[in-house]
CSV table of C-alpha atoms in Angstrom, one decimal:
chain,number,residue,atom,x,y,z
A,1,MET,CA,8.3,-23.5,21.7
A,2,GLY,CA,10.6,-21.1,19.3
A,3,LYS,CA,10.5,-17.6,18.5
A,4,VAL,CA,9.0,-15.5,16.2
A,5,TRP,CA,10.5,-13.9,13.7
A,6,ILE,CA,9.3,-11.2,11.4
A,7,ILE,CA,11.0,-10.6,7.9
A,8,SER,CA,10.0,-7.0,6.1
A,9,GLN,CA,12.4,-4.9,3.9
A,10,ILE,CA,10.9,-1.6,5.2
A,11,PHE,CA,10.2,-1.5,9.4
A,12,TYR,CA,10.1,0.7,12.3
A,13,PRO,CA,10.5,3.8,12.0
A,14,ASP,CA,9.9,4.0,8.2
A,15,GLU,CA,6.1,4.8,8.3
A,16,ILE,CA,5.3,4.4,4.7
A,17,SER,CA,2.3,1.8,3.9
A,18,THR,CA,3.9,-1.6,4.3
A,19,GLY,CA,6.6,-0.7,7.2
A,20,TYR,CA,3.5,0.8,9.4
A,21,VAL,CA,1.8,-2.0,9.1
A,22,ILE,CA,4.6,-4.5,9.9
A,23,THR,CA,5.2,-2.3,12.5
A,24,ARG,CA,1.7,-2.3,14.4
A,25,ILE,CA,1.4,-6.3,13.6
A,26,ALA,CA,5.0,-6.7,15.5
A,27,ASP,CA,3.9,-4.7,18.3
A,28,ARG,CA,0.8,-6.3,18.9
A,29,LEU,CA,2.5,-9.7,18.7
A,30,ALA,CA,5.2,-8.5,21.0
A,31,LYS,CA,2.4,-7.8,23.8
A,32,ASP,CA,2.4,-11.7,24.2
A,33,GLY,CA,6.4,-12.2,24.4
A,34,GLN,CA,9.6,-11.4,22.3
A,35,ILE,CA,9.4,-10.8,19.0
A,36,HIS,CA,12.8,-10.6,16.3
A,37,VAL,CA,12.7,-8.6,13.2
A,38,ILE,CA,15.2,-8.6,10.3
A,39,CYS,CA,14.7,-5.6,8.1
A,40,GLY,CA,16.6,-3.2,6.0
A,41,SER,CA,18.0,0.4,6.9
A,42,ALA,CA,16.4,3.1,9.0
A,43,GLN,CA,17.1,5.1,6.5
A,44,TYR,CA,14.9,3.6,3.8
A,45,GLN,CA,13.1,6.3,3.5
A,46,SER,CA,13.4,9.7,4.1
A,47,ALA,CA,14.0,11.3,7.4
A,48,ALA,CA,10.6,13.1,7.4
A,49,LEU,CA,8.5,9.7,7.2
A,50,SER,CA,10.3,8.0,10.6
A,51,SER,CA,8.0,7.5,13.5
A,52,LYS,CA,8.4,9.1,16.5
A,53,ARG,CA,6.5,6.5,18.1
A,54,GLU,CA,7.8,4.3,20.5
A,55,ILE,CA,8.8,0.8,20.2
A,56,ASN,CA,8.1,-2.2,22.2
A,57,LYS,CA,10.8,-3.3,23.9
A,58,ASN,CA,9.8,-6.7,23.4
A,59,ILE,CA,10.7,-6.6,19.6
A,60,ILE,CA,14.5,-7.0,19.1
A,61,ILE,CA,15.4,-5.6,15.7
A,62,ASN,CA,17.8,-7.3,13.6
A,63,ARG,CA,18.4,-4.5,11.1
A,64,VAL,CA,20.6,-4.5,7.4
A,65,THR,CA,22.5,-1.8,6.1
A,66,THR,CA,22.0,-1.0,2.6
A,67,PRO,CA,23.4,1.6,0.3
A,68,SER,CA,21.8,4.9,0.2
A,69,TRP,CA,21.3,4.8,-3.6
A,70,ASN,CA,18.5,6.0,-6.3
A,71,LYS,CA,15.7,3.2,-5.4
A,72,ASN,CA,13.6,5.1,-8.7
A,73,ASN,CA,16.3,3.6,-11.0
A,74,LEU,CA,15.3,0.1,-11.3
A,75,PHE,CA,18.6,-1.3,-12.2
A,76,ILE,CA,20.0,-0.2,-8.5
A,77,ARG,CA,16.9,-1.1,-7.1
A,78,ILE,CA,17.4,-5.0,-8.5
A,79,ILE,CA,20.7,-4.7,-6.8
A,80,LEU,CA,19.6,-3.4,-3.6
A,81,PHE,CA,17.2,-6.3,-3.7
A,82,LEU,CA,19.8,-9.3,-4.0
A,83,TYR,CA,22.6,-7.4,-1.4
A,84,PHE,CA,19.6,-7.2,1.2
A,85,THR,CA,18.0,-10.8,0.1
A,86,ILE,CA,21.8,-12.2,0.6
A,87,ARG,CA,21.7,-10.6,4.1
A,88,VAL,CA,19.0,-11.7,5.5
A,89,SER,CA,19.7,-15.5,4.3
A,90,PHE,CA,22.6,-15.6,6.2
A,91,ILE,CA,20.4,-14.3,9.8
A,92,VAL,CA,18.3,-16.6,8.4
A,93,ILE,CA,20.5,-19.9,8.1
A,94,ALA,CA,22.7,-19.0,11.2
A,95,ARG,CA,19.7,-17.9,13.7
A,96,ILE,CA,16.0,-19.5,12.6
A,97,LYS,CA,15.5,-22.7,13.6
A,98,ARG,CA,13.1,-25.3,13.2
A,99,SER,CA,10.8,-24.5,16.1
A,100,ASP,CA,10.7,-21.4,14.8
A,101,LYS,CA,7.6,-19.1,12.9
A,102,VAL,CA,8.8,-16.7,10.3
A,103,ILE,CA,6.2,-13.9,9.2
A,104,LEU,CA,7.4,-13.0,5.6
A,105,VAL,CA,6.5,-9.8,3.4
A,106,THR,CA,6.6,-10.3,-0.7
A,107,ASN,CA,9.1,-7.4,-1.0
A,108,PRO,CA,10.8,-7.6,-2.5
A,109,PRO,CA,10.4,-10.8,-4.7
A,110,THR,CA,14.0,-12.0,-4.3
A,111,LEU,CA,13.5,-12.4,-0.3
A,112,LEU,CA,9.4,-14.1,-1.1
A,113,THR,CA,11.2,-17.0,-3.3
A,114,THR,CA,15.3,-17.1,-0.7
A,115,VAL,CA,13.2,-17.6,2.0
A,116,SER,CA,10.9,-19.9,1.0
A,117,PHE,CA,13.4,-22.3,-0.3
A,118,LEU,CA,15.3,-22.3,2.9
A,119,LYS,CA,11.8,-23.3,4.7
A,120,PHE,CA,12.1,-25.9,2.7
A,121,PHE,CA,15.2,-27.2,4.4
A,122,ILE,CA,15.7,-25.4,7.6
A,123,ARG,CA,11.2,-26.4,7.7
A,124,PHE,CA,9.8,-23.6,10.4
A,125,ARG,CA,6.9,-22.5,10.1
A,126,LEU,CA,6.0,-19.9,7.3
A,127,TYR,CA,3.3,-17.8,7.0
A,128,ILE,CA,3.5,-14.6,4.0
A,129,ILE,CA,1.6,-11.6,3.9
A,130,LEU,CA,0.4,-10.8,0.6
A,131,GLN,CA,1.0,-7.2,-0.1
A,132,ASP,CA,2.8,-7.4,-3.7
A,133,ILE,CA,2.2,-10.1,-6.7
A,134,PHE,CA,4.9,-11.2,-8.3
A,135,PRO,CA,5.7,-12.0,-11.2
A,136,GLU,CA,1.9,-11.0,-12.4
A,137,ASN,CA,2.5,-6.8,-10.8
A,138,ALA,CA,5.6,-6.8,-13.0
A,139,ALA,CA,3.8,-8.1,-16.1
A,140,VAL,CA,0.9,-5.5,-15.5
A,141,SER,CA,3.5,-2.7,-15.1
A,142,GLY,CA,5.5,-3.3,-18.2
A,143,LEU,CA,8.7,-4.5,-16.8
A,144,ILE,CA,8.2,-7.9,-18.2
A,145,LYS,CA,5.8,-9.3,-21.3
A,146,GLY,CA,3.4,-11.3,-19.6
A,147,ASN,CA,3.3,-13.9,-22.6
A,148,SER,CA,7.6,-14.1,-22.4
A,149,ALA,CA,9.2,-17.1,-21.4
A,150,LEU,CA,10.8,-15.4,-18.8
A,151,TYR,CA,7.5,-14.9,-17.3
A,152,LYS,CA,6.1,-18.2,-17.7
A,153,PHE,CA,9.7,-19.3,-16.0
A,154,MET,CA,9.1,-16.4,-13.1
A,155,LEU,CA,5.2,-17.8,-12.3
A,156,ASN,CA,6.3,-21.3,-11.8
A,157,ILE,CA,8.9,-20.2,-9.5
A,158,PHE,CA,6.9,-17.7,-7.1
A,159,LYS,CA,4.3,-20.7,-7.4
A,160,VAL,CA,6.3,-22.9,-5.8
A,161,ALA,CA,7.6,-20.3,-3.2
A,162,TYR,CA,4.3,-19.4,-2.5
A,163,ARG,CA,3.4,-23.2,-2.4
A,164,GLN,CA,6.4,-23.5,0.7
A,165,ALA,CA,3.7,-21.3,2.8
A,166,ASN,CA,2.1,-23.0,6.1
A,167,HIS,CA,-0.3,-20.1,5.5
A,168,LEU,CA,-0.8,-16.9,3.0
A,169,ILE,CA,-2.9,-13.9,4.2
A,170,ALA,CA,-4.5,-11.7,1.7
A,171,CYS,CA,-5.0,-8.5,1.9
A,172,GLY,CA,-8.4,-9.4,0.2
A,173,SER,CA,-10.7,-11.5,-0.9
A,174,ASP,CA,-9.9,-10.3,-4.9
A,175,MET,CA,-6.3,-11.8,-4.0
A,176,ALA,CA,-7.6,-15.2,-2.5
A,177,VAL,CA,-9.2,-16.1,-5.1
A,178,LEU,CA,-5.7,-15.4,-7.2
A,179,PHE,CA,-3.8,-17.9,-5.0
A,180,GLU,CA,-6.7,-20.3,-5.2
A,181,LYS,CA,-6.3,-20.6,-8.7
A,182,LYS,CA,-2.6,-21.5,-8.2
A,183,GLY,CA,-3.5,-24.4,-6.2
A,184,ILE,CA,-3.2,-23.4,-2.7
A,185,GLU,CA,-6.1,-25.2,-0.6
A,186,ARG,CA,-8.4,-22.4,0.9
A,187,SER,CA,-7.8,-23.3,3.8
A,188,ARG,CA,-4.3,-22.4,4.0
A,189,ILE,CA,-5.4,-18.8,3.0
A,190,SER,CA,-6.7,-16.2,5.1
A,191,VAL,CA,-7.8,-12.8,4.0
A,192,ILE,CA,-7.3,-10.1,6.5
A,193,THR,CA,-7.2,-6.5,4.9
A,194,ASN,CA,-5.6,-3.4,5.7
A,195,TRP,CA,-6.9,-1.0,8.5
A,196,ALA,CA,-8.0,2.5,9.3
A,197,ASP,CA,-5.9,4.6,11.9
A,198,HIS,CA,-9.7,5.8,13.1
A,199,GLU,CA,-8.6,7.3,16.1
A,200,GLU,CA,-5.4,9.6,14.7
A,201,VAL,CA,-7.7,10.4,11.6
A,202,PHE,CA,-10.9,11.6,11.8
A,203,PRO,CA,-13.0,14.4,10.1
A,204,ASP,CA,-12.0,17.9,11.1
A,205,ASN,CA,-13.7,21.0,9.4
A,206,LEU,CA,-11.5,23.5,11.2
A,207,ILE,CA,-8.8,21.6,8.9
A,208,ASN,CA,-10.3,22.0,5.6
A,209,ALA,CA,-11.1,25.7,6.6
A,210,ASN,CA,-7.0,26.2,6.9
A,211,ARG,CA,-6.0,24.6,3.7
A,212,ASN,CA,-4.7,27.6,2.1
A,213,ILE,CA,-2.6,27.7,4.8
A,214,TYR,CA,-1.4,24.0,5.1
A,215,PHE,CA,-0.6,24.0,1.3
A,216,ASN,CA,0.2,28.0,0.6
A,217,VAL,CA,-2.2,28.2,-1.8
A,218,ASP,CA,-5.6,29.7,-3.0
A,219,LEU,CA,-8.2,26.8,-3.0
A,220,ASN,CA,-11.5,29.0,-1.4
A,221,ASN,CA,-14.1,27.7,-3.9
A,222,LYS,CA,-13.0,24.8,-5.7
A,223,ILE,CA,-13.1,21.5,-5.1
A,224,VAL,CA,-9.9,19.6,-4.4
A,225,ILE,CA,-9.3,15.8,-5.4
A,226,GLU,CA,-6.5,14.8,-4.0
A,227,PHE,CA,-3.5,11.3,-4.3
A,228,ALA,CA,-1.5,10.8,-1.8
A,229,GLY,CA,0.7,8.0,-1.5
A,230,ASN,CA,3.6,6.3,-3.8
A,231,ILE,CA,3.7,7.2,-7.6
A,232,GLY,CA,5.2,4.0,-8.9
A,233,ARG,CA,4.0,1.6,-12.0
A,234,VAL,CA,0.7,0.3,-10.9
A,235,GLN,CA,-0.8,3.1,-9.8
A,236,GLY,CA,-1.9,4.2,-13.4
A,237,LEU,CA,-1.8,7.7,-11.7
A,238,ASP,CA,0.2,9.2,-15.5
A,239,SER,CA,-3.6,7.9,-17.1
A,240,PHE,CA,-5.7,9.9,-14.6
A,241,VAL,CA,-4.0,12.6,-15.2
A,242,ALA,CA,-4.1,12.8,-18.6
A,243,LEU,CA,-7.8,12.3,-18.4
A,244,PHE,CA,-7.7,15.7,-15.5
A,245,LEU,CA,-5.8,17.7,-18.7
A,246,LYS,CA,-8.8,16.9,-20.7
A,247,VAL,CA,-11.3,18.5,-18.2
A,248,ASN,CA,-11.2,22.3,-17.8
A,249,ASN,CA,-13.1,22.8,-15.1
A,250,PRO,CA,-12.0,25.6,-13.3
A,251,CYS,CA,-13.5,25.2,-9.9
A,252,LEU,CA,-11.4,21.6,-9.7
A,253,ARG,CA,-7.9,21.4,-8.4
A,254,LEU,CA,-5.7,18.0,-8.0
A,255,VAL,CA,-3.6,17.6,-5.3
A,256,ILE,CA,-0.6,15.3,-5.4
A,257,ILE,CA,1.7,14.5,-2.4
A,258,GLY,CA,3.9,11.8,-2.8
A,259,ASN,CA,7.1,10.5,-4.4
A,260,GLY,CA,7.7,7.5,-6.5
A,261,ALA,CA,9.7,5.9,-9.9
A,262,PHE,CA,7.0,7.6,-11.9
A,263,LYS,CA,6.6,10.9,-10.6
A,264,ASP,CA,8.6,12.7,-13.0
A,265,LYS,CA,6.7,11.3,-15.7
A,266,VAL,CA,3.3,12.7,-14.2
A,267,LYS,CA,5.4,15.9,-13.4
A,268,ASN,CA,6.3,16.2,-16.9
A,269,LEU,CA,2.6,15.4,-18.1
A,270,ALA,CA,1.4,18.1,-16.2
A,271,GLN,CA,4.1,21.2,-16.9
A,272,LYS,CA,4.0,20.0,-20.8
A,273,ASN,CA,0.2,21.3,-20.7
A,274,GLY,CA,1.1,24.4,-18.3
A,275,ALA,CA,-1.2,23.1,-15.8
A,276,ILE,CA,1.5,22.6,-13.1
A,277,ASN,CA,0.5,25.2,-10.3
A,278,LYS,CA,-2.6,25.6,-11.7
A,279,SER,CA,-5.3,22.9,-12.2
A,280,ILE,CA,-2.5,20.2,-10.5
A,281,LEU,CA,-0.3,21.0,-7.3
A,282,PHE,CA,2.6,19.2,-6.8
A,283,PHE,CA,4.5,18.3,-3.0
A,284,GLU,CA,6.6,16.1,-1.7
A,285,SER,CA,5.9,13.4,0.3
A,286,LYS,CA,4.4,14.3,3.7
A,287,PRO,CA,4.8,12.2,7.5
A,288,ARG,CA,2.1,10.1,8.8
A,289,SER,CA,1.8,12.3,11.6
A,290,GLU,CA,0.1,14.8,9.0
A,291,GLN,CA,-2.2,12.3,7.9
A,292,VAL,CA,-5.2,13.6,9.8
A,293,ILE,CA,-4.3,17.4,7.7
A,294,PHE,CA,-3.7,16.3,4.2
A,295,LEU,CA,-6.8,14.5,4.0
A,296,ASN,CA,-8.9,16.9,5.8
A,297,SER,CA,-7.3,19.2,3.5
A,298,CYS,CA,-9.4,18.0,0.4
A,299,ASP,CA,-12.6,17.0,-0.8
A,300,ILE,CA,-12.9,13.9,-2.2
A,301,GLY,CA,-9.4,11.0,-2.0
A,302,LEU,CA,-7.7,9.4,-5.2
A,303,VAL,CA,-7.7,5.9,-5.6
A,304,THR,CA,-5.8,4.8,-9.1
A,305,LEU,CA,-4.8,1.2,-9.8
A,306,CYS,CA,-3.4,0.5,-13.2
A,307,GLU,CA,-6.1,-2.3,-15.4
A,308,GLY,CA,-5.3,-5.7,-14.9
A,309,MET,CA,-4.3,-5.2,-11.4
A,310,TYR,CA,-7.4,-7.0,-10.1
A,311,GLY,CA,-6.5,-9.4,-7.1
A,312,LEU,CA,-3.0,-7.9,-7.1
A,313,GLY,CA,-2.9,-5.3,-4.6
A,314,VAL,CA,-5.6,-3.1,-2.5
A,315,PRO,CA,-4.2,0.2,-1.8
A,316,SER,CA,-3.7,0.9,2.1
A,317,LYS,CA,-4.7,4.7,1.2
A,318,ILE,CA,-8.2,4.6,1.1
A,319,TYR,CA,-8.5,3.2,4.8
A,320,ASN,CA,-7.5,6.8,6.1
A,321,ILE,CA,-9.5,8.6,3.3
A,322,MET,CA,-12.4,7.0,4.5
A,323,ALA,CA,-11.2,8.0,8.1
A,324,ALA,CA,-10.8,11.5,7.6
A,325,GLY,CA,-14.7,11.3,6.0
A,326,LYS,CA,-13.9,11.7,2.4
A,327,PRO,CA,-15.0,10.0,-0.4
A,328,VAL,CA,-13.1,7.9,-2.5
A,329,LEU,CA,-12.8,8.5,-6.4
A,330,TYR,CA,-11.1,5.0,-7.7
A,331,ILE,CA,-10.4,3.8,-11.1
A,332,GLY,CA,-9.3,0.7,-11.6
A,333,ASP,CA,-10.3,-2.6,-12.7
A,334,ALA,CA,-14.5,-3.4,-12.5
A,335,GLY,CA,-15.8,-5.6,-10.0
A,336,SER,CA,-12.7,-5.3,-7.8
A,337,GLU,CA,-13.0,-5.4,-4.2
A,338,ILE,CA,-12.6,-1.4,-3.5
A,339,PHE,CA,-14.9,-1.2,-6.9
A,340,GLU,CA,-17.6,-3.1,-5.4
A,341,TYR,CA,-17.4,-1.5,-1.7
A,342,VAL,CA,-16.9,2.3,-3.1
A,343,LYS,CA,-20.4,1.6,-4.9
A,344,LYS,CA,-22.5,-0.6,-2.7
A,345,GLN,CA,-21.4,1.2,0.0
A,346,ASP,CA,-22.3,4.9,-1.2
A,347,ILE,CA,-18.6,6.3,-0.2
A,348,GLY,CA,-17.5,7.8,-3.2
A,349,TRP,CA,-17.7,6.9,-7.1
A,350,GLY,CA,-15.5,3.9,-9.1
A,351,PHE,CA,-15.2,3.4,-12.2
A,352,SER,CA,-12.9,2.1,-15.5
A,353,TRP,CA,-10.5,2.9,-17.5
A,354,ASP,CA,-12.5,1.8,-20.3
A,355,GLU,CA,-14.8,4.7,-19.5
A,356,SER,CA,-13.2,7.3,-19.6
A,357,GLU,CA,-15.5,9.9,-21.1
A,358,LYS,CA,-17.6,9.0,-18.3
A,359,ILE,CA,-14.4,10.3,-15.9
A,360,ILE,CA,-14.2,12.9,-18.2
A,361,HIS,CA,-17.7,13.8,-17.8
A,362,PHE,CA,-17.6,13.4,-14.1
A,363,LEU,CA,-14.9,15.8,-13.9
A,364,LYS,CA,-16.2,18.2,-15.5
A,365,THR,CA,-19.3,18.2,-13.5
A,366,LEU,CA,-18.1,18.5,-10.6
A,367,ASN,CA,-18.4,22.0,-8.2
A,368,ILE,CA,-19.8,23.6,-5.1
A,369,ALA,CA,-23.1,22.7,-5.7
A,370,LYS,CA,-22.3,18.9,-5.3
A,371,TYR,CA,-20.8,19.6,-1.9
A,372,GLY,CA,-23.5,18.0,-0.3
A,373,GLU,CA,-23.5,15.0,-1.9
A,374,ILE,CA,-19.5,15.1,-1.0
A,375,CYS,CA,-19.9,15.8,2.2
A,376,GLU,CA,-22.8,12.6,2.5
A,377,LYS,CA,-20.8,10.2,0.8
A,378,GLY,CA,-18.0,11.1,3.2
A,379,SER,CA,-19.9,10.8,6.0
A,380,LYS,CA,-21.1,6.7,5.1
A,381,ALA,CA,-17.1,6.4,4.4
A,382,ARG,CA,-16.3,7.3,7.9
A,383,ALA,CA,-19.2,5.4,9.4
A,384,PHE,CA,-18.1,2.2,7.2
A,385,VAL,CA,-14.3,2.3,8.5
A,386,GLU,CA,-15.7,2.5,12.4
A,387,CYS,CA,-17.7,-0.9,11.4
A,388,GLU,CA,-15.3,-2.8,9.5
A,389,TYR,CA,-12.0,-1.5,9.5
A,390,THR,CA,-10.6,-0.5,12.9
A,391,GLU,CA,-6.6,-1.3,13.7
A,392,GLU,CA,-7.8,-4.1,17.1
A,393,LYS,CA,-10.1,-5.8,15.0
A,394,ILE,CA,-8.2,-6.3,12.4
A,395,ILE,CA,-4.6,-7.3,13.9
A,396,ASP,CA,-6.4,-9.6,16.4
A,397,LYS,CA,-6.9,-11.7,13.4
A,398,TYR,CA,-2.7,-11.9,12.5
A,399,VAL,CA,-2.5,-13.0,16.4
A,400,SER,CA,-5.2,-15.8,16.4
A,401,ILE,CA,-3.1,-16.9,12.8
A,402,VAL,CA,-0.4,-16.5,14.4
A,403,ASN,CA,-1.1,-18.6,17.5
A,404,HIS,CA,-3.1,-21.1,16.5
């Protein structure tokens, strides 16, 4: 029997979304035998985000050291992608055999195409976990033009890469449909969502009552909308802030926690309008261990995806927002998976970007009188998570596919 390998640029002890998900999958698979991991530098993220959780001794980590350069610079980010991909390729060629199984994450995109190419020759079994869908997400974020010759060329290259997989694991049903349209048989696609840390993140009214101390800001009698996570190109947070700035609601505060390529753009927009430290509060990324605190310190969790992201991703932050018993304010493509279950389960509010007037009206009418409705939707969100999105239930699906 061959070895099981996981290839992911981000892994333990880094705890941003992809790193956390892949580490927990590895930890569960390691209960059945040794797992080999190829990953990037442990310092990929700030040390403040690093896990203090013990890793299973059956996990053998092969770490590729990468320079600590500014990843928010697009050119430097591409160089780091290429550097990491080349280093990983040598390990794959030298150590992975035909009898082995490889679990691959779609980020960085250069790694996806290279490992898929090597699979064609080595013939190991390849399982691709679809987190970021390239090149479609690059077109949506404006990095390349969707009607360009380059985009069409890359679309064909990546279509070939995806087809090399023995099995694709999509994080949502919208994404599965997208890959069926690429000509991949439905029998080779499974839908496995991310999950909530429902035992570590839970509703706590005492934390909410002490949020003034945590944020060092007076939030008494305020409705707090909170965005916590990567502030990147595809989130569209700048578009939301532009709408928020049109709302003059003294009862409302927007808290933004995190870093990313678009943070300066968002912050400059708020600064220009004199909103920083008034209606909009910015904080650096906080460690995963504090999720139960900062999620309970808000009233509504904000999830945004820019227009055109239908089927290209499901933000993992939504699951722990619900675990904390908070309703979700989702703004993205109408009819998308998140949009539908926010509406159908009555766990928050969903808008598309072309409903700007409705979004503004909603924000203008939020006040303490709506607190009962907010709490009711939050309770439904917590119940929904406990029923559908527990870690054990979700990870067992990965184990079933890999061990099949």
